[in-house]
PDB file of C-alpha atoms in Angstrom:
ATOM      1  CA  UNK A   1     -14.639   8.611   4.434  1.00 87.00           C
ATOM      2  CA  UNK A   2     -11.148   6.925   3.631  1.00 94.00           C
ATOM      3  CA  UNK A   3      -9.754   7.567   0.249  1.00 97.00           C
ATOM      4  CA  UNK A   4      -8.398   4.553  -1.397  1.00 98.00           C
ATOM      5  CA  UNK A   5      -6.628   4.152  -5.276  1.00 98.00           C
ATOM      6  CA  UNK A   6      -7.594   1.143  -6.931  1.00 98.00           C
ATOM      7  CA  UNK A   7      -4.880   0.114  -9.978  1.00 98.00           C
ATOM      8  CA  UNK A   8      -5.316  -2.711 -11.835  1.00 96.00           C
ATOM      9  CA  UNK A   9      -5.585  -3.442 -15.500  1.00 96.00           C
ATOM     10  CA  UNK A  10      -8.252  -5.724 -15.650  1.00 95.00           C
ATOM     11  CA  UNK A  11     -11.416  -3.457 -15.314  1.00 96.00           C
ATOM     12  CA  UNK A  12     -14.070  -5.973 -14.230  1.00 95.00           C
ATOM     13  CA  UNK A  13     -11.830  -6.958 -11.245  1.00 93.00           C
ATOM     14  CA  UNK A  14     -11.202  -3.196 -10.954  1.00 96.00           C
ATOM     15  CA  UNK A  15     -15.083  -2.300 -10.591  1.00 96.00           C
ATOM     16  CA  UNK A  16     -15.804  -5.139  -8.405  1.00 95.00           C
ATOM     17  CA  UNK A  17     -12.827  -4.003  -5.981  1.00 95.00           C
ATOM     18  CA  UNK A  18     -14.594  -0.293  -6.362  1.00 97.00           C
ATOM     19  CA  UNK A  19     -18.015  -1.957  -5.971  1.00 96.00           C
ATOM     20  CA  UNK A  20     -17.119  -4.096  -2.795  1.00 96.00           C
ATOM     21  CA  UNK A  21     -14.937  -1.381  -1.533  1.00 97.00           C
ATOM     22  CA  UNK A  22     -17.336   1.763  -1.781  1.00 97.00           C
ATOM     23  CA  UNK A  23     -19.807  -1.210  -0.227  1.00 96.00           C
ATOM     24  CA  UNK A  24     -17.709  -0.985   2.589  1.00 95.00           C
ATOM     25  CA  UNK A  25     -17.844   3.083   3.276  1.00 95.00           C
ATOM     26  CA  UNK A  26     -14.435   3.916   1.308  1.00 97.00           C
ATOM     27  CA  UNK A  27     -14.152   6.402  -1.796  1.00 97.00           C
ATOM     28  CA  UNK A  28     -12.714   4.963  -4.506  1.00 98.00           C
ATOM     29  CA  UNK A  29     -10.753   5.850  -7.104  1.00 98.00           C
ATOM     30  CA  UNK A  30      -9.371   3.592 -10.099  1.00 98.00           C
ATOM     31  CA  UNK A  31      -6.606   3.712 -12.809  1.00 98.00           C
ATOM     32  CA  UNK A  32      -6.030   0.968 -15.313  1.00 98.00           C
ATOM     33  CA  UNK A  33      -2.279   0.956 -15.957  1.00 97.00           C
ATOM     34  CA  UNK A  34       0.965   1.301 -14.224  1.00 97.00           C
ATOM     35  CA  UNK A  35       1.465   5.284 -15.482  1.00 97.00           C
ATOM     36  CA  UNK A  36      -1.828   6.213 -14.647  1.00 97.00           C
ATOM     37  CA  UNK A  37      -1.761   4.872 -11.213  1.00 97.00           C
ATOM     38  CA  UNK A  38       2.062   6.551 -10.739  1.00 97.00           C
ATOM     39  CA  UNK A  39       0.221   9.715 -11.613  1.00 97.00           C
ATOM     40  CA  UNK A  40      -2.975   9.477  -9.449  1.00 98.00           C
ATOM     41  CA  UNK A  41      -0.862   8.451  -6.915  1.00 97.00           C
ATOM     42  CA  UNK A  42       1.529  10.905  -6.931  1.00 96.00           C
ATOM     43  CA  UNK A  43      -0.683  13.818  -7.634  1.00 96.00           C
ATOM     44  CA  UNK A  44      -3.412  12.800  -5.172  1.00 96.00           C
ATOM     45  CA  UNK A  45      -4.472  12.180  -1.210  1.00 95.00           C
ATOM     46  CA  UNK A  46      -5.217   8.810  -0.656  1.00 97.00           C
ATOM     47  CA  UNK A  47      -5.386   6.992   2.830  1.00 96.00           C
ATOM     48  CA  UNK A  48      -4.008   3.484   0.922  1.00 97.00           C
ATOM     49  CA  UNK A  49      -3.232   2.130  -2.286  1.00 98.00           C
ATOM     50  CA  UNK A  50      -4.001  -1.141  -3.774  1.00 97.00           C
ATOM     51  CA  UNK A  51      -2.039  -2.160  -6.768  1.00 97.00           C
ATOM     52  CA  UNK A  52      -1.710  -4.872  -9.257  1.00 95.00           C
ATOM     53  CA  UNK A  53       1.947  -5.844  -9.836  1.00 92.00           C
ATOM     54  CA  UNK A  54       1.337  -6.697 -13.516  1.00 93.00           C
ATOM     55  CA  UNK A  55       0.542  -3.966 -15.643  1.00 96.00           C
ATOM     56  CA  UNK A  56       0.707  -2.514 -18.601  1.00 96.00           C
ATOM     57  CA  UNK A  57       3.707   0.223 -19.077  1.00 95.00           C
ATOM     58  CA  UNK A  58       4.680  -0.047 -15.521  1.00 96.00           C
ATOM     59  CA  UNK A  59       5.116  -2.855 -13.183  1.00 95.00           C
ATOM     60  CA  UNK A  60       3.009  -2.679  -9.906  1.00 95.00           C
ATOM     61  CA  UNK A  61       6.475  -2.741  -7.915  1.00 96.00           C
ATOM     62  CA  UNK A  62       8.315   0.388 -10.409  1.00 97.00           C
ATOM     63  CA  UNK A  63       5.001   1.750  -9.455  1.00 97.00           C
ATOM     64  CA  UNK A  64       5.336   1.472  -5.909  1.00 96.00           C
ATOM     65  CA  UNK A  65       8.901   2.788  -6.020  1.00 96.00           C
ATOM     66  CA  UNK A  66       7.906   5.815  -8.020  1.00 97.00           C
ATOM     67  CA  UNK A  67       4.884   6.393  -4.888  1.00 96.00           C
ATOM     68  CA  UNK A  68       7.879   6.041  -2.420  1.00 95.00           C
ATOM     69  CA  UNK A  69      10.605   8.231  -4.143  1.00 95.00           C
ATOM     70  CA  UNK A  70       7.761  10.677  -4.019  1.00 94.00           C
ATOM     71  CA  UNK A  71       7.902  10.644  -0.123  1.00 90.00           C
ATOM     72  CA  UNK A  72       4.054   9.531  -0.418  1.00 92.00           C
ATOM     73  CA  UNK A  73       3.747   7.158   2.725  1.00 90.00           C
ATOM     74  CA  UNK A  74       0.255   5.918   1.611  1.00 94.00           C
ATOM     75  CA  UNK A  75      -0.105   2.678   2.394  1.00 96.00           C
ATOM     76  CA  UNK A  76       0.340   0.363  -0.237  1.00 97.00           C
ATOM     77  CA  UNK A  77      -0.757  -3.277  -0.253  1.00 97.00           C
ATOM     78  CA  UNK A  78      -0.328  -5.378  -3.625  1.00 96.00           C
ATOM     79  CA  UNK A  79      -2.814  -7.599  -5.029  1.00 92.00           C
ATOM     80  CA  UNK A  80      -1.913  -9.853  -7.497  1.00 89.00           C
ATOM     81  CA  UNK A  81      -1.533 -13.257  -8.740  1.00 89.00           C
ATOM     82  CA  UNK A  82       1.841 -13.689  -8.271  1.00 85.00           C
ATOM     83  CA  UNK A  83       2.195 -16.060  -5.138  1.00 87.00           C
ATOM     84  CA  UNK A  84       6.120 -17.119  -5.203  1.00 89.00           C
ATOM     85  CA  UNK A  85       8.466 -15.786  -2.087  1.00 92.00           C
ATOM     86  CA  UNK A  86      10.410 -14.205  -4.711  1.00 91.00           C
ATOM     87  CA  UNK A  87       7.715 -11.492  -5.755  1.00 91.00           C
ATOM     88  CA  UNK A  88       6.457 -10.991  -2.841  1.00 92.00           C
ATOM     89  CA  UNK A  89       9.976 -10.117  -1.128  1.00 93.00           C
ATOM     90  CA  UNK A  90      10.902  -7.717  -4.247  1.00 94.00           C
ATOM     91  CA  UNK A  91       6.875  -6.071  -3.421  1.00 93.00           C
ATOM     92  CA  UNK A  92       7.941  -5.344  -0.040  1.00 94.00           C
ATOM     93  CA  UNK A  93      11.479  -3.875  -1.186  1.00 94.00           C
ATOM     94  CA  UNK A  94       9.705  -1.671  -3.165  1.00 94.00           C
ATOM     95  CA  UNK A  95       7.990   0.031  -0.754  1.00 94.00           C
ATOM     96  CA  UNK A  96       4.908  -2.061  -0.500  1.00 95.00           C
ATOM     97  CA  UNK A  97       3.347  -2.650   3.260  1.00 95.00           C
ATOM     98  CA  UNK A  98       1.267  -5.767   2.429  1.00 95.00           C
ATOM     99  CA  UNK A  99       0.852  -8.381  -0.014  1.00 94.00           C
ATOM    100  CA  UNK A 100      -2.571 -10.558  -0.736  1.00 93.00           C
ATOM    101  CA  UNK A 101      -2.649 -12.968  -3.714  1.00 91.00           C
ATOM    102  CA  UNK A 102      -5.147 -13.928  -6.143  1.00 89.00           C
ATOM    103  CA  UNK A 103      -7.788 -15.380  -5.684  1.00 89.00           C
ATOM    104  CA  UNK A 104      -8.691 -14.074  -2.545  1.00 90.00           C
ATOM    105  CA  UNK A 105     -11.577 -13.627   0.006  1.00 90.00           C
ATOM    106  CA  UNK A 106     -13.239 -10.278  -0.387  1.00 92.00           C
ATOM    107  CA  UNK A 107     -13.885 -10.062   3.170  1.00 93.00           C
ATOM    108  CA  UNK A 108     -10.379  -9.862   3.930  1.00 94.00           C
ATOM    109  CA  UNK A 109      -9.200  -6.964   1.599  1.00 95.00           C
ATOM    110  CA  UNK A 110     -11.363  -4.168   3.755  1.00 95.00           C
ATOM    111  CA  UNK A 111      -9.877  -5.979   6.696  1.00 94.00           C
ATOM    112  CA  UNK A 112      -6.194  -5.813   5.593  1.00 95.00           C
ATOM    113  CA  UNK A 113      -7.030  -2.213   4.377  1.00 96.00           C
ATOM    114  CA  UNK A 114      -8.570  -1.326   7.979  1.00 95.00           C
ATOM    115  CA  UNK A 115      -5.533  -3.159   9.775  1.00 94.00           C
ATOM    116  CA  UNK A 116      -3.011  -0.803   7.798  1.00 94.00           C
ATOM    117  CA  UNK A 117      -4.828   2.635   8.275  1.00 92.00           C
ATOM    118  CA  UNK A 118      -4.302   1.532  12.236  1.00 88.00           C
ATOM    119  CA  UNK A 119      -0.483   1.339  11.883  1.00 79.00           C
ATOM    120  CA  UNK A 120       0.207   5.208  11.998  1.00 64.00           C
ATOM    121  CA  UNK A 121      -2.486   5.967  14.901  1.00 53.00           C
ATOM    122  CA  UNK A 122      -0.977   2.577  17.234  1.00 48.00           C
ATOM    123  CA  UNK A 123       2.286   4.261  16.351  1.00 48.00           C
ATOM    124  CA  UNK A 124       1.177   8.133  17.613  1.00 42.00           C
ATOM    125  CA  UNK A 125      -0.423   7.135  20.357  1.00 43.00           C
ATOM    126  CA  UNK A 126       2.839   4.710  21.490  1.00 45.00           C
ATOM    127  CA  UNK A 127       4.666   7.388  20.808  1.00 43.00           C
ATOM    128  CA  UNK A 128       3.021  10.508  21.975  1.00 41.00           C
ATOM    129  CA  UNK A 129       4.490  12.020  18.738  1.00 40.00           C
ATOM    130  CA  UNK A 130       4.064  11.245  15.229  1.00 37.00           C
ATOM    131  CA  UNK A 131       6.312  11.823  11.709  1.00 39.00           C
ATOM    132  CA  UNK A 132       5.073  10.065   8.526  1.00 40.00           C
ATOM    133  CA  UNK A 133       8.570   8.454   8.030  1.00 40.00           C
ATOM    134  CA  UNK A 134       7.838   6.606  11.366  1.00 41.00           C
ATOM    135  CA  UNK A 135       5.303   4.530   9.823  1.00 42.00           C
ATOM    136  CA  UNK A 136       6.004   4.422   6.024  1.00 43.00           C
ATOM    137  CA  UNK A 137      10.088   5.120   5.922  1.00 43.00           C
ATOM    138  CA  UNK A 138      11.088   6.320   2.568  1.00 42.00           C
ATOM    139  CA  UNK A 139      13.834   3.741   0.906  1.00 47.00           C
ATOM    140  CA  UNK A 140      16.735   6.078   1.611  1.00 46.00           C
ATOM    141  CA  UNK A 141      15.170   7.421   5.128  1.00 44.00           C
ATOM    142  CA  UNK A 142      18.073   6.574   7.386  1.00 43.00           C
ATOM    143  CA  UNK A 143      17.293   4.236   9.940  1.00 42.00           C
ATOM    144  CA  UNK A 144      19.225   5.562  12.924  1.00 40.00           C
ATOM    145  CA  UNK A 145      17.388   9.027  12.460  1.00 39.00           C
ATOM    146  CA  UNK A 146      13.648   6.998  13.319  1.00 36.00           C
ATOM    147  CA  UNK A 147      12.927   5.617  16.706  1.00 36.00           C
ATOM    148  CA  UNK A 148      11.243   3.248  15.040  1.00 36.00           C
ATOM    149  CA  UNK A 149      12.461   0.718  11.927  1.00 34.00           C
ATOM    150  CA  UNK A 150      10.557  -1.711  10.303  1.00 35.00           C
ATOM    151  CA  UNK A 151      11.812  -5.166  10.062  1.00 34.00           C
ATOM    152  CA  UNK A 152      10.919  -8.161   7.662  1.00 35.00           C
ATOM    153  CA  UNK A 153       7.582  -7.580   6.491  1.00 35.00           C
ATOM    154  CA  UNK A 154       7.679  -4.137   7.562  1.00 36.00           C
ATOM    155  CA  UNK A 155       4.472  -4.972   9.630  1.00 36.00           C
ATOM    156  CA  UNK A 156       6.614  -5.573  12.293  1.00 35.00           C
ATOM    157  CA  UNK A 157       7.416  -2.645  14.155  1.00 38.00           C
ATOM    158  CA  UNK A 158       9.874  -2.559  16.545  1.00 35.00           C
ATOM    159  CA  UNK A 159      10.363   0.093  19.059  1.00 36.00           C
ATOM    160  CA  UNK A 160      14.212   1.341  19.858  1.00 37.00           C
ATOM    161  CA  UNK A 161      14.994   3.263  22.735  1.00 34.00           C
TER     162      UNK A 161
END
Protein backbone atom coordinates (compact mmCIF):
# COMPACT_ATOMS: atom_id res chain seq x y z
CA UNK A 1 0.00 0.00 0.00
CA UNK A 2 1.08 3.75 -0.67
CA UNK A 3 2.35 5.64 2.26
CA UNK A 4 0.97 9.06 2.54
CA UNK A 5 1.71 12.04 5.52
CA UNK A 6 -1.23 13.85 6.42
CA UNK A 7 -0.29 17.54 8.21
CA UNK A 8 -2.75 19.69 9.20
CA UNK A 9 -3.62 21.38 12.43
CA UNK A 10 -7.11 20.99 12.60
CA UNK A 11 -7.56 17.29 13.78
CA UNK A 12 -11.15 16.57 12.75
CA UNK A 13 -10.24 17.55 9.13
CA UNK A 14 -7.04 15.58 9.79
CA UNK A 15 -8.98 12.21 10.74
CA UNK A 16 -11.46 12.59 8.09
CA UNK A 17 -8.52 13.00 5.41
CA UNK A 18 -6.99 9.67 7.31
CA UNK A 19 -10.51 8.17 7.36
CA UNK A 20 -11.35 8.85 3.58
CA UNK A 21 -7.82 8.21 2.64
CA UNK A 22 -7.13 4.74 4.42
CA UNK A 23 -10.92 4.23 2.77
CA UNK A 24 -9.22 4.45 -0.30
CA UNK A 25 -6.29 1.61 0.29
CA UNK A 26 -3.46 4.22 1.45
CA UNK A 27 -1.56 4.12 4.95
CA UNK A 28 -1.77 7.04 6.65
CA UNK A 29 0.10 8.87 8.78
CA UNK A 30 -0.76 12.37 10.51
CA UNK A 31 1.08 15.27 12.31
CA UNK A 32 -0.66 18.31 13.66
CA UNK A 33 1.83 21.16 13.27
CA UNK A 34 4.35 22.51 10.92
CA UNK A 35 7.57 20.92 13.11
CA UNK A 36 6.07 17.76 13.48
CA UNK A 37 5.27 17.28 9.91
CA UNK A 38 9.10 18.71 8.97
CA UNK A 39 10.16 15.86 11.18
CA UNK A 40 7.92 12.95 9.96
CA UNK A 41 8.69 14.04 6.77
CA UNK A 42 12.12 14.20 6.88
CA UNK A 43 12.74 11.18 8.96
CA UNK A 44 10.25 8.95 7.11
CA UNK A 45 9.25 7.05 3.56
CA UNK A 46 6.29 8.37 2.27
CA UNK A 47 4.98 8.00 -1.43
CA UNK A 48 3.24 11.83 -1.06
CA UNK A 49 2.63 14.45 1.29
CA UNK A 50 -0.36 16.49 1.90
CA UNK A 51 0.08 19.63 3.84
CA UNK A 52 -1.80 22.48 5.25
CA UNK A 53 -0.07 25.83 4.54
CA UNK A 54 -1.27 27.36 7.83
CA UNK A 55 0.12 25.98 10.80
CA UNK A 56 1.18 26.37 13.90
CA UNK A 57 5.20 26.96 14.35
CA UNK A 58 5.80 26.41 10.75
CA UNK A 59 4.12 27.50 7.66
CA UNK A 60 2.97 24.66 5.25
CA UNK A 61 5.35 26.31 2.49
CA UNK A 62 8.79 26.65 5.22
CA UNK A 63 7.60 23.16 5.61
CA UNK A 64 7.77 22.18 2.18
CA UNK A 65 11.14 23.88 1.73
CA UNK A 66 12.62 22.13 4.71
CA UNK A 67 11.14 18.47 2.80
CA UNK A 68 13.00 19.79 -0.36
CA UNK A 69 16.38 21.01 1.15
CA UNK A 70 16.27 17.51 2.50
CA UNK A 71 16.50 16.10 -1.13
CA UNK A 72 13.08 14.24 -0.18
CA UNK A 73 11.25 14.24 -3.68
CA UNK A 74 7.94 13.02 -2.10
CA UNK A 75 5.34 14.44 -3.68
CA UNK A 76 3.82 17.19 -2.05
CA UNK A 77 0.40 18.65 -2.81
CA UNK A 78 -1.00 21.55 -0.44
CA UNK A 79 -4.38 21.73 0.86
CA UNK A 80 -5.54 24.69 2.23
CA UNK A 81 -7.84 27.51 2.28
CA UNK A 82 -5.87 29.92 0.83
CA UNK A 83 -7.24 30.38 -2.83
CA UNK A 84 -5.38 33.76 -4.11
CA UNK A 85 -2.69 33.35 -7.20
CA UNK A 86 -0.32 34.76 -4.84
CA UNK A 87 -0.18 31.65 -2.38
CA UNK A 88 -0.54 29.34 -4.58
CA UNK A 89 2.55 30.57 -6.83
CA UNK A 90 4.82 30.97 -3.50
CA UNK A 91 3.35 26.86 -2.72
CA UNK A 92 4.75 25.83 -5.90
CA UNK A 93 8.17 27.83 -5.34
CA UNK A 94 8.51 26.03 -2.41
CA UNK A 95 8.71 22.87 -3.68
CA UNK A 96 5.10 21.92 -3.72
CA UNK A 97 3.77 19.73 -6.94
CA UNK A 98 0.04 20.52 -6.54
CA UNK A 99 -2.27 22.78 -4.95
CA UNK A 100 -6.22 22.02 -4.02
CA UNK A 101 -8.17 24.60 -1.97
CA UNK A 102 -10.66 24.41 0.64
CA UNK A 103 -13.50 23.29 0.49
CA UNK A 104 -13.01 20.65 -1.78
CA UNK A 105 -14.52 17.39 -3.24
CA UNK A 106 -13.19 14.35 -1.46
CA UNK A 107 -13.31 12.39 -4.50
CA UNK A 108 -10.77 14.39 -6.06
CA UNK A 109 -7.94 14.35 -3.38
CA UNK A 110 -7.24 10.31 -3.97
CA UNK A 111 -7.45 11.29 -7.60
CA UNK A 112 -4.89 14.16 -7.50
CA UNK A 113 -2.85 11.87 -5.11
CA UNK A 114 -3.09 8.86 -7.76
CA UNK A 115 -2.31 11.37 -10.74
CA UNK A 116 1.04 12.44 -8.90
CA UNK A 117 2.37 8.91 -7.86
CA UNK A 118 2.08 8.40 -11.96
CA UNK A 119 4.49 11.29 -12.69
CA UNK A 120 7.82 9.36 -11.85
CA UNK A 121 6.68 5.91 -13.59
CA UNK A 122 5.30 8.10 -17.12
CA UNK A 123 8.70 9.68 -16.67
CA UNK A 124 10.86 6.06 -16.41
CA UNK A 125 9.17 4.49 -18.81
CA UNK A 126 9.62 7.78 -21.41
CA UNK A 127 12.80 7.67 -20.48
CA UNK A 128 14.04 4.18 -20.21
CA UNK A 129 16.01 5.54 -17.18
CA UNK A 130 15.01 7.09 -14.07
CA UNK A 131 16.80 9.66 -11.25
CA UNK A 132 14.53 11.12 -8.51
CA UNK A 133 15.68 14.71 -9.45
CA UNK A 134 13.97 14.03 -12.86
CA UNK A 135 10.66 14.15 -11.38
CA UNK A 136 10.90 16.18 -8.11
CA UNK A 137 14.16 18.61 -8.88
CA UNK A 138 15.58 19.88 -5.71
CA UNK A 139 15.46 24.00 -5.66
CA UNK A 140 19.17 24.30 -6.38
CA UNK A 141 19.25 21.03 -8.81
CA UNK A 142 20.68 22.67 -11.90
CA UNK A 143 18.53 22.55 -14.73
CA UNK A 144 20.94 21.91 -17.59
CA UNK A 145 22.24 18.72 -15.67
CA UNK A 146 18.26 17.04 -16.07
CA UNK A 147 16.89 16.06 -19.40
CA UNK A 148 13.94 16.99 -18.12
CA UNK A 149 12.77 20.59 -16.31
CA UNK A 150 9.62 21.38 -15.03
CA UNK A 151 7.91 24.45 -16.15
CA UNK A 152 5.00 26.59 -14.58
CA UNK A 153 3.13 24.39 -12.46
CA UNK A 154 5.78 21.95 -12.46
CA UNK A 155 3.09 19.43 -13.77
CA UNK A 156 4.20 20.24 -16.95
CA UNK A 157 6.98 18.28 -18.02
CA UNK A 158 8.80 18.99 -20.84
CA UNK A 159 11.19 16.73 -22.50
CA UNK A 160 14.74 18.32 -23.88
CA UNK A 161 16.80 16.56 -26.17
Amino acid sequence: AMRLLVVDDEHDIARVLKAGLEAENFVVDTAYDGEQGSLLARTNNYDAIILDDMLPHKSGRQVCREIRASENSSPILMLTVQSDLECKVEAFESGADDYLTKPFSFKELPTRIRALLRRPQILKMQSGFYHTALARPTLNSSKTEMPYITMATRSCFIRLL
